[in-house]
XYZ file of C-alpha atoms in Angstrom:
315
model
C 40.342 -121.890 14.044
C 38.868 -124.902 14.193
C 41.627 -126.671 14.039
C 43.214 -124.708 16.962
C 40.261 -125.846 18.818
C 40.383 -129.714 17.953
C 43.985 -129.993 19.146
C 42.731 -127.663 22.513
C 40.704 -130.146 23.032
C 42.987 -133.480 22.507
C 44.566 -131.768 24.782
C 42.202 -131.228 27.251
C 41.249 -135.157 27.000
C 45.001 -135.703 27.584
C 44.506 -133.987 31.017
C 41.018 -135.672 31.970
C 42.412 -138.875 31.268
C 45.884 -138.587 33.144
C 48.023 -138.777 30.010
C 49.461 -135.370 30.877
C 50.575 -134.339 33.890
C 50.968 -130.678 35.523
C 49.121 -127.697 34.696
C 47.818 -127.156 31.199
C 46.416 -123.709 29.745
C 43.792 -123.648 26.913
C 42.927 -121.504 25.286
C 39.409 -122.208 23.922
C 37.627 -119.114 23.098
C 40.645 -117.124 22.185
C 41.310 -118.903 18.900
C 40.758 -116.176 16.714
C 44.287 -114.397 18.114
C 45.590 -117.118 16.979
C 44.167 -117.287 13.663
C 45.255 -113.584 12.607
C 48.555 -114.366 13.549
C 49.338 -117.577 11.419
C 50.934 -116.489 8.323
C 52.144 -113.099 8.844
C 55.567 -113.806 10.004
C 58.660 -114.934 8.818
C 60.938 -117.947 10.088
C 63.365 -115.565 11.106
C 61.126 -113.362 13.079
C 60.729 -114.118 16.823
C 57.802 -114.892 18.291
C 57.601 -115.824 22.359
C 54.711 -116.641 24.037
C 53.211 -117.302 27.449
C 51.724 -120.141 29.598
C 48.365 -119.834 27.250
C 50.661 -120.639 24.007
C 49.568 -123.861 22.208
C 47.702 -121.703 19.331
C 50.832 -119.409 19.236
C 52.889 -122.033 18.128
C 50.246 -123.579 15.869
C 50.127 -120.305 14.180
C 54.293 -119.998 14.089
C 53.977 -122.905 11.941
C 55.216 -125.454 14.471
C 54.438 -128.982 13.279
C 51.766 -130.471 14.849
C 53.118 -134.281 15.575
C 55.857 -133.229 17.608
C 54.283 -129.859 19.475
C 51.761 -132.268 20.405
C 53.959 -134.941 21.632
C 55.745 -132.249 23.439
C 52.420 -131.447 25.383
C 52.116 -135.285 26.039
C 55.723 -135.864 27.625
C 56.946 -138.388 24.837
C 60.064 -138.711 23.301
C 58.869 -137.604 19.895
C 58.470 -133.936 21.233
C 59.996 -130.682 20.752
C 62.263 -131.114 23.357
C 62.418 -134.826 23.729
C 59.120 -134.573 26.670
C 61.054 -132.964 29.243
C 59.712 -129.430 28.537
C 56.120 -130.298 28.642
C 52.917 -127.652 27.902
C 54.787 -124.577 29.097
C 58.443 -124.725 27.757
C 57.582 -125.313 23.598
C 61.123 -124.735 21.611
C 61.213 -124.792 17.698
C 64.796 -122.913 17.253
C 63.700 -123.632 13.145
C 60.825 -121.646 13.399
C 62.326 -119.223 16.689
C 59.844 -120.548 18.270
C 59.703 -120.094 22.467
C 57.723 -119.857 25.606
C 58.690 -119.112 29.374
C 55.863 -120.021 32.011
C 57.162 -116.854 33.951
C 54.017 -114.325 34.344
C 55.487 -110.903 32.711
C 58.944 -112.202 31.234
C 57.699 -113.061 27.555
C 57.937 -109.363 26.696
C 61.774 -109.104 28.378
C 62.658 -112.241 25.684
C 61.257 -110.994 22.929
C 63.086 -107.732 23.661
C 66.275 -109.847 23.433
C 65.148 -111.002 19.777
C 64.055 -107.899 18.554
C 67.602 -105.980 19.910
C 69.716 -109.018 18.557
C 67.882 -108.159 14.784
C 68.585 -104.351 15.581
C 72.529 -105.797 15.954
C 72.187 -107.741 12.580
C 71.235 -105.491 11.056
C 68.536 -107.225 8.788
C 64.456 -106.846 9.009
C 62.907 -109.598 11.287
C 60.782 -108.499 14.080
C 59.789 -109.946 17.561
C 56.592 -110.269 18.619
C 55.518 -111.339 22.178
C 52.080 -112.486 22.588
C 50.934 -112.266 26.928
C 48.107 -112.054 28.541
C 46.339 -109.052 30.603
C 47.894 -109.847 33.509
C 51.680 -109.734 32.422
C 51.331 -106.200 31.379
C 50.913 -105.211 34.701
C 54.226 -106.458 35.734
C 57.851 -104.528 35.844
C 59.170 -106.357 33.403
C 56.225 -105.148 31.054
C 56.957 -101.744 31.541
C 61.015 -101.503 31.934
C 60.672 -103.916 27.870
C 58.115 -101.907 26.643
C 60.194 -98.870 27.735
C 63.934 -100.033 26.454
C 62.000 -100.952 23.048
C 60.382 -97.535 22.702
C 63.781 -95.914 23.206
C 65.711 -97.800 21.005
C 62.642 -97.864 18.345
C 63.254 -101.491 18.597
C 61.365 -103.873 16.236
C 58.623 -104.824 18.900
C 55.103 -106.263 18.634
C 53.205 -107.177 21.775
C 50.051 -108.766 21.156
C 48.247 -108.745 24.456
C 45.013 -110.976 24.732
C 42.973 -109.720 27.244
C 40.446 -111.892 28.460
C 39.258 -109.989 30.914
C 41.230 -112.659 34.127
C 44.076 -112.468 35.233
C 43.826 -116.239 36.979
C 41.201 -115.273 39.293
C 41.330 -111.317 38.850
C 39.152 -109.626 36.732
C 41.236 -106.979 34.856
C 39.129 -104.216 35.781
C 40.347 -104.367 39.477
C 43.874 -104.041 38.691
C 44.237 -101.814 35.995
C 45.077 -97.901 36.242
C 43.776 -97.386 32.696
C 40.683 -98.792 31.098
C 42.419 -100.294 28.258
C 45.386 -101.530 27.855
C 46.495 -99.703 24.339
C 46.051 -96.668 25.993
C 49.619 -97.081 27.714
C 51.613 -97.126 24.089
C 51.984 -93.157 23.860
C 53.663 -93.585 27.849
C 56.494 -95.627 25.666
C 56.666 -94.357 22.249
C 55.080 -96.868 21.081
C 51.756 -97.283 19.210
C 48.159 -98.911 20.171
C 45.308 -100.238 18.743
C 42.221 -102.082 20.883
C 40.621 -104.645 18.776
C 37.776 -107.223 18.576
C 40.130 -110.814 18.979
C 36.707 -112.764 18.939
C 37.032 -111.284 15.131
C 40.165 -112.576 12.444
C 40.004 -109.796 10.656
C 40.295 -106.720 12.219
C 42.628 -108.681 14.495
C 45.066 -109.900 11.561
C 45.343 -106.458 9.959
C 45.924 -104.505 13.361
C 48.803 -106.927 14.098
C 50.363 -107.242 10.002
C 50.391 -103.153 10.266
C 52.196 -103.213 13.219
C 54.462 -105.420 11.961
C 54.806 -103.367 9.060
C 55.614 -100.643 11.287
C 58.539 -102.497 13.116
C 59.983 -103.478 10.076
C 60.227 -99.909 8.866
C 62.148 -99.170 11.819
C 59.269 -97.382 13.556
C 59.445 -98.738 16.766
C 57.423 -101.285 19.466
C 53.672 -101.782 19.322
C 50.653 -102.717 21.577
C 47.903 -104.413 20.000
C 45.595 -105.137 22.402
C 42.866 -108.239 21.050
C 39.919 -108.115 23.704
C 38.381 -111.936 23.666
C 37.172 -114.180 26.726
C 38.629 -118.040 27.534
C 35.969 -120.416 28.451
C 37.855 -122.770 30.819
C 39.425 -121.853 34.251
C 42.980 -120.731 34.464
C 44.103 -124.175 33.912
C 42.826 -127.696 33.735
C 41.708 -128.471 37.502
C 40.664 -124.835 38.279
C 37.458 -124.947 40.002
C 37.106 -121.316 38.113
C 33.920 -120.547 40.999
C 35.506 -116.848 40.861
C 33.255 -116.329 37.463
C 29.794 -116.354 37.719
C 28.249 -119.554 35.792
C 25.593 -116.955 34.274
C 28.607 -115.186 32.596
C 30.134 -117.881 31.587
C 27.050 -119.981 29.797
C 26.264 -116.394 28.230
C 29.547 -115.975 26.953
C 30.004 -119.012 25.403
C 27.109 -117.961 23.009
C 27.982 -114.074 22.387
C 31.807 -114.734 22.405
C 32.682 -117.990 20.446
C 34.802 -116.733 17.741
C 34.290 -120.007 15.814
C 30.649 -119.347 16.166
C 30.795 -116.193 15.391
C 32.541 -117.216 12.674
C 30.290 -119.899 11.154
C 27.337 -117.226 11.199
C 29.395 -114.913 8.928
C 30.464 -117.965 6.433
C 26.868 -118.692 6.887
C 25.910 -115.007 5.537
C 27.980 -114.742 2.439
C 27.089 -118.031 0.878
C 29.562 -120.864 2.224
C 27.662 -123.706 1.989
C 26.663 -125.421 5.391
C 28.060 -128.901 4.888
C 31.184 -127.648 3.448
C 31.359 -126.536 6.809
C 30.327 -129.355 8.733
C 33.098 -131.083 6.556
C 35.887 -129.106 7.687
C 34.690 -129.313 11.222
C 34.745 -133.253 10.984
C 38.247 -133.141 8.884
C 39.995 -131.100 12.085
C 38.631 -133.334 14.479
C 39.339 -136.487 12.523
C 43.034 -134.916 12.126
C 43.523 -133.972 15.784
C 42.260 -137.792 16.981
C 44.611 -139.354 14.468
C 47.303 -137.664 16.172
C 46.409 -137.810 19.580
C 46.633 -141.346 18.630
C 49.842 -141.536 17.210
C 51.526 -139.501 20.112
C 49.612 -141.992 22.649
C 51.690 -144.712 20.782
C 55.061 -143.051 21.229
C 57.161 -143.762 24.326
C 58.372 -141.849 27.089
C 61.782 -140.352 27.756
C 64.636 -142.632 28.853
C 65.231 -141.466 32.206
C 69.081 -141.863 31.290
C 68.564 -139.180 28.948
C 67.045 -136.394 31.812
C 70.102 -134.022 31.311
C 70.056 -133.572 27.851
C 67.982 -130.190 26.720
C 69.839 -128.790 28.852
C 71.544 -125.187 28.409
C 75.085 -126.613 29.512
C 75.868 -130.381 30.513
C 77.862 -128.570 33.460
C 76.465 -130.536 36.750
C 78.404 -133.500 35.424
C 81.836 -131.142 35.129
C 81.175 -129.727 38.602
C 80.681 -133.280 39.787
C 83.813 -134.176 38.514
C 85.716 -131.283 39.594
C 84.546 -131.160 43.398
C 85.681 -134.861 43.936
């Protein structure tokens, strides 16, 4: 976790200092989701996630050098720094994103039908936000998977905003795991600020779509301390709630006090806090040093190279 927060926050400086460009999402405070989930899937399984995604990918086992890069625009990155924050790639690892509110669930439907066609045992899991489950393409995925007993995981991580909507407002039902039995599917609410009971909710689940016993909901409550992205004024949030939460709902604070409790020894601690961020300025450094795109290479990463054949066609 706390590297997930050291590379948040290169990232963040990356912003502040005009080295990236266009909207960035952290997700500081919500690192825990993202701790539960590194380890427990296979290359082969899917895993798409959402504007929010840089500790998805982290915990997909994307490298670091070039997912970072990717974030910074440079050549070095995923997709050569035309993708940027919001379109990640890592076909090794199947490894993707869409910025499109409510679509990460209809992809990861794709993946999890295409290993029902194969035949074999990976699973797809999409991981969205509170907000995308209250889109149609939510529901009409979440209701193709439960009928086809598709191997589906949807890891929600409600943090209580949708942008500048508190969930509360917009939701029928109180929680959001309360809408599996509505399509066949099962649901568990869980603490996200906590790894634990966050990492075994989503492994069972897994388990569960492996088995062949259809789509899940997990639903991983937790709280993100910036706005919706870096320049959002966030004024929709009371500053009381916010300088509150920061204390009650730090997961790596929360974390630290339960080390703490069973014996880890403080500067062990403070060592491994210094290692991440010694790691994550090393490599902010290295990306800074890498160049730029060639503009002559702006239609490669492409799906098809067809504007050129069209070009050549119409004259």
């Amino acid at each position: 976790m706390r590297r997930m927060r050291e590379f948040e926050e290169v990232c963040r400086l990356g912003v502040a200092e005009k080295q990236i460009h266009g909207e960035v999402h952290l997700a500081m405070g919500q690192e825990a989701i993202g701790a539960a989930l590194a380890g427990l899937l296979h290359d082969s399984d899917a895993m798409v996630s959402t504007h929010r995604n840089h500790l998805h990918a982290i915990a997909k086992g994307v490298p670091l050098y070039p997912l970072l890069a990717e974030i910074y625009e440079r050549e070095a990155g995923l997709c050569g720094g035309f993708g940027g924050h919001m379109h990640l790639f890592d076909p090794d690892r199947n490894f993707s994103t869409t910025g499109i509110v409510g679509s990460t669930v209809s992809v990861a439907l794709g993946h999890a039908y295409a290993a029902r066609l194969r035949g074999d045992d990976a699973v797809a899991i999409a991981v969205v936000g509170d907000g995308s489950t209250n889109t149609g393409p939510f529901a009409e995925s979440m209701n193709i998977a439960g009928a086809m007993r598709l191997p589906l995981v949807v890891v929600v991580e409600n943090n209580e905003w949708a942008i500048s909507v508190p969930f509360s407002e917009t939701s029928a039902t109180a929680t959001i795991a309360e809408r599996a039995p509505a399509y066949a599917a099962a649901g568990e609410r869980v603490n996200g600020l906590e790894v634990t009971p966050t990492r075994a909710a989503i492994a069972a689940a897994i388990e569960r779509a492996r088995a062949g016993e259809g789509p899940s909901i997990i639903e991983a409550t937790c709280y993100r301390f910036r706005g919706h992205y870096e320049g959002d004024l966030d004024l929709y949030r009371a500053e009381a709630e916010k300088q509150e939460r920061r204390v009650s709902h730090d997961p790596l604070v929360l974390a630290r006090a339960e080390l703490l409790s069973v014996g880890i020894d403080q500067r062990q601690l403070n060592r491994i806090e210094d290692e991440a961020k010694d790691e994550m300025t090393a490599l902010r450094t290295q990306v800074l040093n890498d160049p730029f795109p060639d503009p002559a290479t702006a239609r490669q990463h492409v799906f098809a190279s067809g504007l050129d054949i069209r070009t050549e066609e119409i004259s």
